Coordinates of C-alpha atoms and ligand atoms in Angstrom, one line a residue:
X93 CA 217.9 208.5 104.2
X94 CA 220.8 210.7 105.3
X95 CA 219.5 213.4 107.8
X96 CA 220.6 216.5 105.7
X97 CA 218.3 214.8 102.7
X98 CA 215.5 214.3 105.3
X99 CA 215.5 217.5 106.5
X100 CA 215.3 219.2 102.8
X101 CA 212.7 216.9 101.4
X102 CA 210.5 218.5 104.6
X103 CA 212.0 221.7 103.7
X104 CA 210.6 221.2 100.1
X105 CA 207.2 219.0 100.6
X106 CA 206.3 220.8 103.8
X107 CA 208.2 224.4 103.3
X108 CA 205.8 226.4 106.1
X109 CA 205.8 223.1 108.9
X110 CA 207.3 224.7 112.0
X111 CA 210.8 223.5 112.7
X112 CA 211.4 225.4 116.2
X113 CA 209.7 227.0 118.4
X114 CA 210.8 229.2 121.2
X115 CA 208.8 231.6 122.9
X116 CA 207.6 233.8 120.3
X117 CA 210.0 232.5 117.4
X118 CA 209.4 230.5 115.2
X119 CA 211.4 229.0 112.2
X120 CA 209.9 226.8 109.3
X121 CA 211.3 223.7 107.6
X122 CA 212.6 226.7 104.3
X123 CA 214.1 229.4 106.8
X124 CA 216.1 226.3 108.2
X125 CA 217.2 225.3 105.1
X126 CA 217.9 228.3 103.4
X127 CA 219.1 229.8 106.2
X128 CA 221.8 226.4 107.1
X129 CA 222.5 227.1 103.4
X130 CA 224.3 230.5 103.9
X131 CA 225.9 229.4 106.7
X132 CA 227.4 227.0 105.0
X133 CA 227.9 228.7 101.8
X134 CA 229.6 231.6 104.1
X135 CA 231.8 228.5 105.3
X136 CA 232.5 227.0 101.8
X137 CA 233.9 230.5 101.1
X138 CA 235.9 231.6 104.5
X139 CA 237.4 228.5 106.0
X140 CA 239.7 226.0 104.3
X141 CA 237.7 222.7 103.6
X142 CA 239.7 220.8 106.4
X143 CA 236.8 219.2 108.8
X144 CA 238.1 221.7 111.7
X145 CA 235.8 222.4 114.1
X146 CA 233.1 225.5 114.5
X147 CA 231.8 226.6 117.8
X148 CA 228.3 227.6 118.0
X149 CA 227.3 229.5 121.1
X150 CA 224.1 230.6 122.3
X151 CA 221.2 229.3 124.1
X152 CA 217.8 228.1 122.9
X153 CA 217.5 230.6 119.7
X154 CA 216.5 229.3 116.6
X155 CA 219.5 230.4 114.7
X156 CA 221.6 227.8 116.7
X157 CA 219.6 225.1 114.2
X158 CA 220.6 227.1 112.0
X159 CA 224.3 227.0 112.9
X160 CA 224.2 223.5 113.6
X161 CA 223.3 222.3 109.8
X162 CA 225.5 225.2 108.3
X163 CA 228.2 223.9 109.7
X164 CA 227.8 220.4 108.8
X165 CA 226.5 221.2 105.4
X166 CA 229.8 222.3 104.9
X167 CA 231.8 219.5 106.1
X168 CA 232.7 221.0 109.4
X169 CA 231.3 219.0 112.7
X170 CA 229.9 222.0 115.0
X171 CA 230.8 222.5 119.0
X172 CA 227.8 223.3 120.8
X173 CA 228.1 226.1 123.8
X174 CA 225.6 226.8 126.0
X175 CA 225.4 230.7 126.9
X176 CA 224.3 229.1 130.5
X177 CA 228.3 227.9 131.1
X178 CA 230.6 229.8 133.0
X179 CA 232.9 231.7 130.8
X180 CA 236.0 229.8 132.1
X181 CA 234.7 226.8 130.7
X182 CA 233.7 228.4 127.9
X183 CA 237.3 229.8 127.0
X184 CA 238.8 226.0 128.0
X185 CA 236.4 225.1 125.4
X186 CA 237.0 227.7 122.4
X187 CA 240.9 227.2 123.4
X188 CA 240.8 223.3 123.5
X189 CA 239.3 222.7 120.5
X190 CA 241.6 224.8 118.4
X191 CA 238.6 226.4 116.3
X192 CA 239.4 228.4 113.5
X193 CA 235.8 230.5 113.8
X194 CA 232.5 230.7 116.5
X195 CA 229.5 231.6 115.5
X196 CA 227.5 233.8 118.2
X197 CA 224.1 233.8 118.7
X198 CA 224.0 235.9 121.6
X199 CA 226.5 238.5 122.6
X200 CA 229.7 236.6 123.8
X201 CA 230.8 237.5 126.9
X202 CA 234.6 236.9 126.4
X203 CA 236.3 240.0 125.2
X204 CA 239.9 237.9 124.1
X205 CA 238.9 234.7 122.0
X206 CA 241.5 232.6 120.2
X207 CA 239.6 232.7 117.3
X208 CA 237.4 234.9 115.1
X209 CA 234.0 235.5 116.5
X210 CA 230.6 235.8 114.1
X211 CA 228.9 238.2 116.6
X212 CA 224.7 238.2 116.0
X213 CA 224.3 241.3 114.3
X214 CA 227.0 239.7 111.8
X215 CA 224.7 236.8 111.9
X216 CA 221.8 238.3 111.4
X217 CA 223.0 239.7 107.9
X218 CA 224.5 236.8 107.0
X219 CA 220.6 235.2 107.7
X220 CA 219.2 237.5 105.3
X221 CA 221.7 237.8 102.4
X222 CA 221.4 236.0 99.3
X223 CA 225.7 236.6 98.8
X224 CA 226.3 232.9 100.1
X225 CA 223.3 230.5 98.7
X226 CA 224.4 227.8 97.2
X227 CA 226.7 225.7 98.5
X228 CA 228.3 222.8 96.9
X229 CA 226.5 219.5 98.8
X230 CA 229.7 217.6 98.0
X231 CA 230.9 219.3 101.1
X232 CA 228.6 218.3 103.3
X233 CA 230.1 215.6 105.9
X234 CA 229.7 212.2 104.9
X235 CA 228.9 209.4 106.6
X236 CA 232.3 208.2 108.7
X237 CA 233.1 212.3 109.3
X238 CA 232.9 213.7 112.4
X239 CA 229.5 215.8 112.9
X240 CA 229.3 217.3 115.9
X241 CA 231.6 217.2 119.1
X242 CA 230.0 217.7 122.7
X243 CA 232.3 218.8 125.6
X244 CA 231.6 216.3 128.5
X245 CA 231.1 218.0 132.2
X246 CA 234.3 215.5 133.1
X247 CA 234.9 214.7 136.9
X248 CA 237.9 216.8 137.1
X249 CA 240.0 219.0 134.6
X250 CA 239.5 220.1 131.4
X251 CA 236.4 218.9 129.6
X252 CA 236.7 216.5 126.4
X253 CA 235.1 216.8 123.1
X254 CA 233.3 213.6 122.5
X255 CA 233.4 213.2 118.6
X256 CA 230.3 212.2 117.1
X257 CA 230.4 210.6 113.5
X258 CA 227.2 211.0 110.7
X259 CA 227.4 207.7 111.4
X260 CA 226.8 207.6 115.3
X261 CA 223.9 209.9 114.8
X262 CA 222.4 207.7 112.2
X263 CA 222.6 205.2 114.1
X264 CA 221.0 206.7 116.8
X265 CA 218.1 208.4 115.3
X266 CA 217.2 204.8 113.1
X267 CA 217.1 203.5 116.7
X268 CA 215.5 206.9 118.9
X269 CA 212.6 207.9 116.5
X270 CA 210.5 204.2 117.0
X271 CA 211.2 203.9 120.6
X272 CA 209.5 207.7 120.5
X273 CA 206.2 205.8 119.5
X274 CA 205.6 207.9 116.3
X275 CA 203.7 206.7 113.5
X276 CA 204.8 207.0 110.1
X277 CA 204.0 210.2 108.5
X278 CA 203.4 212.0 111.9
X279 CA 205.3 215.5 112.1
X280 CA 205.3 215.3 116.7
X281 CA 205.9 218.3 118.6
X282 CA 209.4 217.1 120.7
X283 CA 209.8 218.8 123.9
X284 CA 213.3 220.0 124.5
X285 CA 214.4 220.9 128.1
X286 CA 218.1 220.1 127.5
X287 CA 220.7 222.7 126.2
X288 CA 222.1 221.7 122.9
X289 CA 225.9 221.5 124.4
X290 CA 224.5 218.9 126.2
X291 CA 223.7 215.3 124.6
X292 CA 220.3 214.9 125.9
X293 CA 219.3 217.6 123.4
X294 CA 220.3 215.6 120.7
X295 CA 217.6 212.8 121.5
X296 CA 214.8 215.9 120.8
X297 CA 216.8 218.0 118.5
X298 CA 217.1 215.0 116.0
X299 CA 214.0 213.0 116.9
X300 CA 212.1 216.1 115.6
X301 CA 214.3 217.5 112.4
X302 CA 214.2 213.4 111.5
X303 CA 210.3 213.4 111.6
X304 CA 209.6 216.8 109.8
X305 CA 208.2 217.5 113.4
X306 CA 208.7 220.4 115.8
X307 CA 210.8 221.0 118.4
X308 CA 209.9 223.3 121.3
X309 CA 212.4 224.4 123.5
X310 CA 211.7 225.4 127.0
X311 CA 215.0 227.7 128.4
X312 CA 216.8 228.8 131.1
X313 CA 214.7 231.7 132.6
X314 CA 211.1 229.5 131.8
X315 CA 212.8 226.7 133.9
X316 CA 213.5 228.5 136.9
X317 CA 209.6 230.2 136.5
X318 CA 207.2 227.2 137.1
X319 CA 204.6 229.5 136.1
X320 CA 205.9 230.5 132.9
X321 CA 207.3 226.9 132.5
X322 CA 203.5 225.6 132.7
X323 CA 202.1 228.3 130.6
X324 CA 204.5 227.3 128.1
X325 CA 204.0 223.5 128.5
X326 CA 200.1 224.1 128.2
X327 CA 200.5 225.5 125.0
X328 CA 203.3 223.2 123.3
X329 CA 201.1 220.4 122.0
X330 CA 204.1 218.3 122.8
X331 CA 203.7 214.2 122.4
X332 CA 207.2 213.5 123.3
X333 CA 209.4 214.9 126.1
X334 CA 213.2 214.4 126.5
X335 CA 214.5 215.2 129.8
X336 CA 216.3 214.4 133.1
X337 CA 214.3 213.0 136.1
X338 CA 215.6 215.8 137.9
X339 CA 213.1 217.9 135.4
X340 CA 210.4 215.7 136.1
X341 CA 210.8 215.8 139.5
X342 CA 210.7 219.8 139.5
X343 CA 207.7 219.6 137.3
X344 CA 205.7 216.5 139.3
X345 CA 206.2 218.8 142.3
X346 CA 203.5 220.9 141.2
X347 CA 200.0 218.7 141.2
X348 CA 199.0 220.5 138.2
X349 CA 202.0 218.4 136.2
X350 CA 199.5 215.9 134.4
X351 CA 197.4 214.9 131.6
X352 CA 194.7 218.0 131.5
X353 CA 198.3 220.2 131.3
X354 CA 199.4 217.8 128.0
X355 CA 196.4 216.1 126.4
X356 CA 198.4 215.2 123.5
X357 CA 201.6 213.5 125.6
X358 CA 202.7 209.9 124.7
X359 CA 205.6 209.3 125.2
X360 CA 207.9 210.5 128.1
X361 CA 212.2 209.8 127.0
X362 CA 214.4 209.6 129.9
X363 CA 218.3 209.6 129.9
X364 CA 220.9 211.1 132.0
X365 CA 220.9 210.2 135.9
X366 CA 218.6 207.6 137.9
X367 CA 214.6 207.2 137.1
X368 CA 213.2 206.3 140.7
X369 CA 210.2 204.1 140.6
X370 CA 208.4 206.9 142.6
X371 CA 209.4 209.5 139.6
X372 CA 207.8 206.7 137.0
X373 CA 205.2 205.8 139.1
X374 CA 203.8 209.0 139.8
X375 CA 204.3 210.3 135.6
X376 CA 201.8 206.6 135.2
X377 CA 199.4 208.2 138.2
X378 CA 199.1 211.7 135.8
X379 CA 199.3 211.1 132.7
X380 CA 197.6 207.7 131.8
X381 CA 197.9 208.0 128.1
X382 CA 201.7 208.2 128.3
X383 CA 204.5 205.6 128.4
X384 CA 207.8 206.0 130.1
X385 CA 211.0 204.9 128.7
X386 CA 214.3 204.7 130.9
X387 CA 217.0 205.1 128.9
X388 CA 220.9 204.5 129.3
X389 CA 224.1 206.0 127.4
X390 CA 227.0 207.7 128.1
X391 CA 227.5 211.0 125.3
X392 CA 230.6 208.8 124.5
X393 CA 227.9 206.0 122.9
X394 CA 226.1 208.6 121.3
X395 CA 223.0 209.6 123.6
X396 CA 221.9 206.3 124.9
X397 CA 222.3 202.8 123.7
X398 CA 219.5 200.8 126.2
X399 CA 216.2 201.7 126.2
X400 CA 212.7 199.8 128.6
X401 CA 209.5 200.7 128.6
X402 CA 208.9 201.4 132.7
X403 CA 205.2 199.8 133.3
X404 CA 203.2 199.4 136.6
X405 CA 205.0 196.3 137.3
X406 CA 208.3 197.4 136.7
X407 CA 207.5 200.8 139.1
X408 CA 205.9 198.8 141.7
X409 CA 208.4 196.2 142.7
X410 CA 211.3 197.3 145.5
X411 CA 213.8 196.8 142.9
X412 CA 215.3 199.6 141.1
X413 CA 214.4 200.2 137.9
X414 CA 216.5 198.6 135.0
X415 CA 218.0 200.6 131.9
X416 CA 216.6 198.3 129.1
X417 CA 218.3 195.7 126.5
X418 CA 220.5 197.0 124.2
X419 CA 220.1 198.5 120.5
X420 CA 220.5 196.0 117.5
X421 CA 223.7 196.9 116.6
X422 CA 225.5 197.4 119.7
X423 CA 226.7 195.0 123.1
X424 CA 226.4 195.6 126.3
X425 CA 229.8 193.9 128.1
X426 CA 230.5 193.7 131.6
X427 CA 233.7 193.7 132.7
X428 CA 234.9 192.0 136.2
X429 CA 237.7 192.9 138.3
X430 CA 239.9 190.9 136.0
X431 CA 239.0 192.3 132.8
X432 CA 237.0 189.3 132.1
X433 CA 233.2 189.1 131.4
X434 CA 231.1 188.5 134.4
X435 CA 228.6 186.1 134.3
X436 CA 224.5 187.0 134.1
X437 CA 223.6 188.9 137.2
X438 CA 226.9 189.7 138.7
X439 CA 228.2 193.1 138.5
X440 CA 231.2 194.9 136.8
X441 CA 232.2 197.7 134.5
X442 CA 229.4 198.8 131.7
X443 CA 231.2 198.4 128.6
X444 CA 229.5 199.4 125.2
X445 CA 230.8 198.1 121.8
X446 CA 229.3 198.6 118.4
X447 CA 227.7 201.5 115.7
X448 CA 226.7 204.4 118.4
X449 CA 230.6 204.4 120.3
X450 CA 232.4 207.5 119.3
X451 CA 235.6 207.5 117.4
X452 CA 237.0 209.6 120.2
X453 CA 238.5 212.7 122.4
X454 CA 239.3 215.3 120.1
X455 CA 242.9 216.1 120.1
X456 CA 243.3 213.7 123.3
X457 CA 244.6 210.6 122.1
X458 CA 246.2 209.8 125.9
X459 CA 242.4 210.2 127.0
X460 CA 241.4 208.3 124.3
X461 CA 243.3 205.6 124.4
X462 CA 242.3 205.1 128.6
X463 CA 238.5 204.7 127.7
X464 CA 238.1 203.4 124.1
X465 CA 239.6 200.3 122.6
X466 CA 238.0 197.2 120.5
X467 CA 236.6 194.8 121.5
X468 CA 235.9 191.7 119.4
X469 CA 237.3 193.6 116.5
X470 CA 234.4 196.7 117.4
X471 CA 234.6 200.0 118.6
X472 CA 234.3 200.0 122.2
X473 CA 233.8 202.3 125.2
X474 CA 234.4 201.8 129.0
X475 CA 231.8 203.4 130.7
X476 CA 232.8 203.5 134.3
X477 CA 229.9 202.6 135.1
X478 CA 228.7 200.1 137.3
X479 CA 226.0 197.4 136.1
X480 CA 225.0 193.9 135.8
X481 CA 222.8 192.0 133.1
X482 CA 219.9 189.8 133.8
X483 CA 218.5 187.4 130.4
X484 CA 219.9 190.8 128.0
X485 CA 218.2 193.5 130.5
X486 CA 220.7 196.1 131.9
X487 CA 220.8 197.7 135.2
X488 CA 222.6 199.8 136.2
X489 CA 224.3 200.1 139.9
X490 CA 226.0 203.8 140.3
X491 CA 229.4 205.3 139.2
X492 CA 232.2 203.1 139.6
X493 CA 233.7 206.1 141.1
X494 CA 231.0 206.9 143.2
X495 CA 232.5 203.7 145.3
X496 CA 233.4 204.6 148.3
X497 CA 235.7 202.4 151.3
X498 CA 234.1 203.5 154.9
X499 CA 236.4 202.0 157.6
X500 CA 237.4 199.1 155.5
X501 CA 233.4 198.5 154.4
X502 CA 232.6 198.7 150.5
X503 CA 229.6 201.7 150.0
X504 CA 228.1 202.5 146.4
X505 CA 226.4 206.1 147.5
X506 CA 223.9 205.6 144.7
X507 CA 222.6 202.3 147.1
X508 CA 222.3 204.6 150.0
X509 CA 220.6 206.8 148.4
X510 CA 218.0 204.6 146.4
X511 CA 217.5 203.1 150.2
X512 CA 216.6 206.8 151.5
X513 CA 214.0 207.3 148.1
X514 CA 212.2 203.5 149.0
X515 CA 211.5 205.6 152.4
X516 CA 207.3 206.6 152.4
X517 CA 208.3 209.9 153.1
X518 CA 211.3 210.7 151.1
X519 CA 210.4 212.7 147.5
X520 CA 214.3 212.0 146.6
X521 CA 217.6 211.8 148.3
X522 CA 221.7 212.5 147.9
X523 CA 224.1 210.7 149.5
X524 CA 228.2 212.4 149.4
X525 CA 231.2 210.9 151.3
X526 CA 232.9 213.5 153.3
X527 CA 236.3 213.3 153.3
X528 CA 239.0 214.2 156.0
X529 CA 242.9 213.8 155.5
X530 CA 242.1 212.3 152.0
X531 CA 239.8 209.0 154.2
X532 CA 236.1 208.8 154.0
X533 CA 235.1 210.0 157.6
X534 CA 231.1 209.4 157.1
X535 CA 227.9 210.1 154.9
X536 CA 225.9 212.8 154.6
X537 CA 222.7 212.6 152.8
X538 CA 220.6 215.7 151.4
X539 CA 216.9 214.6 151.3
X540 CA 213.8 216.1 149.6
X541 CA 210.7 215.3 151.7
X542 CA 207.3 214.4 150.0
X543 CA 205.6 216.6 152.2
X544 CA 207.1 219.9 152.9
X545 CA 204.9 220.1 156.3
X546 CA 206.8 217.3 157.6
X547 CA 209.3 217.4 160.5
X548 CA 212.6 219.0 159.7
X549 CA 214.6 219.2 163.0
X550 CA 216.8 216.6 164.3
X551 CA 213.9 215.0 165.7
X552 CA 212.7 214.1 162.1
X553 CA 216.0 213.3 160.8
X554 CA 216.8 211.1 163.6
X555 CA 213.2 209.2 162.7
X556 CA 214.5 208.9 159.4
X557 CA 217.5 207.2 160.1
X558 CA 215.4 204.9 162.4
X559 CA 213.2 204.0 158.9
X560 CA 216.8 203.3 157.2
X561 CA 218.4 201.1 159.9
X562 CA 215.6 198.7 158.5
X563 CA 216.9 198.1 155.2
X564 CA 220.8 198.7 155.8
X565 CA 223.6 198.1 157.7
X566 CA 224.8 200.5 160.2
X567 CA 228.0 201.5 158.5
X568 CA 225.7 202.5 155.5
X569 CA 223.8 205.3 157.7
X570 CA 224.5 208.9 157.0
X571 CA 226.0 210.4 159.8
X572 CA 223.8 214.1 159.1
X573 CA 220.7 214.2 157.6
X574 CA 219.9 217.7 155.4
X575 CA 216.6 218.5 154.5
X576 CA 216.1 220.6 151.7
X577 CA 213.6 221.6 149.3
X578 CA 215.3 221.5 145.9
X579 CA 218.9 220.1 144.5
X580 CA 220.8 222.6 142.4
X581 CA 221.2 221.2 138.9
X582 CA 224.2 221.8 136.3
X583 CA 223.6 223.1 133.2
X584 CA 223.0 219.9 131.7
X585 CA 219.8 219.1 134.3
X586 CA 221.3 216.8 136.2
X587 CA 221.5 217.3 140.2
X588 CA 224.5 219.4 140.7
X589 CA 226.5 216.6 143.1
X590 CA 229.7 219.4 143.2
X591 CA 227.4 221.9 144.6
X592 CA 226.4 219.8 147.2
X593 CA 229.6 218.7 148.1
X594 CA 230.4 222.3 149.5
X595 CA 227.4 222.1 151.7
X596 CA 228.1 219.3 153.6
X597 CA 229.5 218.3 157.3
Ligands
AMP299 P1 226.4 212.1 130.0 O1 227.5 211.7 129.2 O2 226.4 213.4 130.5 O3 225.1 211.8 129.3 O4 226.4 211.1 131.3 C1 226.4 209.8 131.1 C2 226.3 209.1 132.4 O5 225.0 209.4 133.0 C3 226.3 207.6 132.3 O6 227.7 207.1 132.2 C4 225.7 207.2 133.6 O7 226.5 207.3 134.7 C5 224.6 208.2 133.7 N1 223.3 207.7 133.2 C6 222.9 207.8 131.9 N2 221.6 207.3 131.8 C7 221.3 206.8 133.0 C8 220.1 206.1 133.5 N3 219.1 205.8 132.7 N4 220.1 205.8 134.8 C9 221.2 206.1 135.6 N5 222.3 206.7 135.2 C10 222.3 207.1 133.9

């Protein structure tokens, strides 16, 4: 059943269920449905019926559910924007995609916009007006339309709208919701930790509307308060969480993270950056009655597209961990040098064909046409990413770009740095290449120890790099060694590798 339907037959068996929660709001299954209905009934009557674009822009609010399914209801795809970005990238955003209105939330901080702005007092009456009811569901996208577009962080320069189809997301969710472990009939309580302008969020946003369940959003402010973070974790009768390891790490940090916090956790989802066997072998330690899933995708493939459940055994061998076999109806091809396929176990470009790849950049068809392209007569995205399959299990070896050449010697960072973590007392670990005159001169690494009593000085990095001398060769030593006691993270959770960069030496 098409999402839309799903979520109004909830909407009409289970009107009062709890949609959303955050903090102290909290929207049923009818307020989202009536609610999505103006929106789009507003839509039906102010914009042409031309699939353009609409950018919602807020934070963790309720209404931005609201938003989203106006918006689509109506046949326009919706451009989630976090509050949390800076308002350069913001603008680039608004600008870029060439939308014809925005719908705000929150007060928008940008004075000039290129188009008109829906400000929340607007919003608000808009919420609680009958004027706009009805709207026609002919106009609600259908299934090869474009349904939402997410802005990726992009290396450098502008960020690209990723187009995501009715059909992607379908895809997706048929695939998502099992892996979740939920039973039929079940309404779970999803954590979400991720904003909704990143892709993460739609893993929890969808997993829960798809269910009839709830989704509770932590945000920004309860992130950076571990109390109030745990307080609200406590409460949030969560089974499922979506997050980053990065998230987990912040929260496994505190030895309260565990089982008594969340009797009623299952299932732990994981997508984004590099699950450590420490990270899922410490989530087995606390919470016993939970599984955790690794999972891989680029927001070009719709989320994730490889999913493996991470047991003892997996955690407790020196390898790292893999990124799981591949959903029914995509491939996982890897690509050598030559543009060939490489053989079982050797390593080469990730390339993802099948249902969950995106149709697309919006309005980029040069940067379109670099990364997308059939293959064997599907659509088909190259990752950039490095990998390698073993018997139809993927792993997944580091950026293709995060490649470096060190005096003529090949160096994937990501190795380095998963050769710091396999240290006893190393919690986690980033390796950057510094640069000089546009060469690689040396590493440095930033590293998280376990114990915060431990030595910091040069003494205890120079220890350190003793420890690593035992699994790697010299030219793969950092030069420095930085302890510190948390990595910044972008707004999409993941550890903020640019920030870094300016620290280094
Ligand atoms: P995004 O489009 O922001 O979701 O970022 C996608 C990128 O995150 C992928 O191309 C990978 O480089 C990385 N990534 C996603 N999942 C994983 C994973 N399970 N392990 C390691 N890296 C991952």
């Amino acid at each position: 059943m098409n999402i839309l339907d799903r979520i109004d037959r909830t909407a009409s068996l289970f009107p009062d269920s709890i949609a959303h929660i955050h903090r102290e709001q909290r929207m049923t299954y009818k307020e989202l449905a009536d609610t999505s209905d103006r929106i789009a009934g507003y839509l039906a009557a102010h914009l042409e019926n031309d699939h353009s674009p609409v950018v919602v822009y807020g934070h963790k609010q309720s209404e931005m559910l609201s938003l989203f399914l106006g918006c689509v209801k109506a046949g326009h795809p919706y451009i989630p924007v976090d509050s949390s970005l800076p308002s350069g990238r913001v603008e680039d955003i608004v600008t870029g995609s060439g939308a014809h209105l925005l719908f705000a939330a929150e007060q928008f901080p940008i004075a000039t916009s290129s188009c008109p702005i829906i400000d929340p007092d607007e919003l608000a009456f808009l919420f609680g007006s009958d004027e706009y009811g009805h709207p026609d569901p002919a106009l609600r996208v259908r299934e090869e339309d474009v349904y939402y577009i997410i802005y990726t962080s992009g290396s450098t320069g502008k960020p690209k709208g990723v187009q995501i189809t009715l059909h992607n997301l379908h895809s997706f969710i048929q695939w998502a919701v099992p892996l979740a472990r939920i039973r039929e009939g079940e309404h779970p309580r999803v954590l979400n930790t991720a904003a909704f302008s990143f892709d993460l969020s739609v893993m929890d946003t969808y997993i829960a509307l798809a269910t009839g369940g709830t989704l509770v959003s932590t945000d920004k402010p309860m992130i950076a308060n571990p109390k109030e973070l745990f307080s609200a974790l406590s409460s949030s009768g969560v089974s499922v969480i979506v997050c980053t390891p990065s998230f987990a790490d912040m929260c496994l940090a505190d030895a309260s993270f565990s089982q008594d916090l969340m009797r009623d956790l299952k299932t732990f989802l994981f997508c984004g950056e590099t699950l450590s066997n420490r990270t899922a072998g410490d989530l087995l330690d606390r919470f016993p009655q939970a599984e955790v899933i690794n999972l891989y995708g680029p927001t070009e493939a719709t989320v994730s597209v490889t999913a493996v459940d991470i047991d003892r055994t997996l955690c407790d061998r020196p390898d790292p961990l893999p990124v799981g076999r591949v959903k029914p109806d995509c491939d996982i091809l890897i690509r050598d040098a030559s543009g060939g396929a490489a053989p079982d176990g050797e390593r080469g470009e990730i390339v993802i064909a099948g249902d969950s790849v995106s149709i697309g950049y919006y309005n980029n068809p040069e940067g379109t046409a670099k990364v997308f392209g059939p293959v064997n007569g599907r659509p088909a995205y190259r990752t950039g990413d490095e990998g390698y399959l073993l018997d139809g299990m993927l792993y997944y070896c580091g950026r293709l770009d995060f490649q470096v050449k060190l005096n003529g010697y090949r160096i994937e960072t990501e190795d380095v740095e998963n050769n710091i973590r396999s240290l006893h007392k190393v919690a986690n670990a980033v390796v950057l290449p510094v640069y000089a005159g546009g060469k690689v001169t040396h590493l440095s690494a930033f590293v998280i120890l376990r114990d915060s009593t431990e030595d910091t000085s040069l003494k205890g990095a120079i220890a350190l790099k003793k420890e690593l001398r035992k699994q790697l060769p010299e030219y793969m030593i950092p030069k420095h060694i930085l302890f510190v006691d948390h990595f910044p993270v972008n707004a999409n959770g993941k550890i903020d590798r640019k920030a870094l960069a300016g620290e280094v030496r």
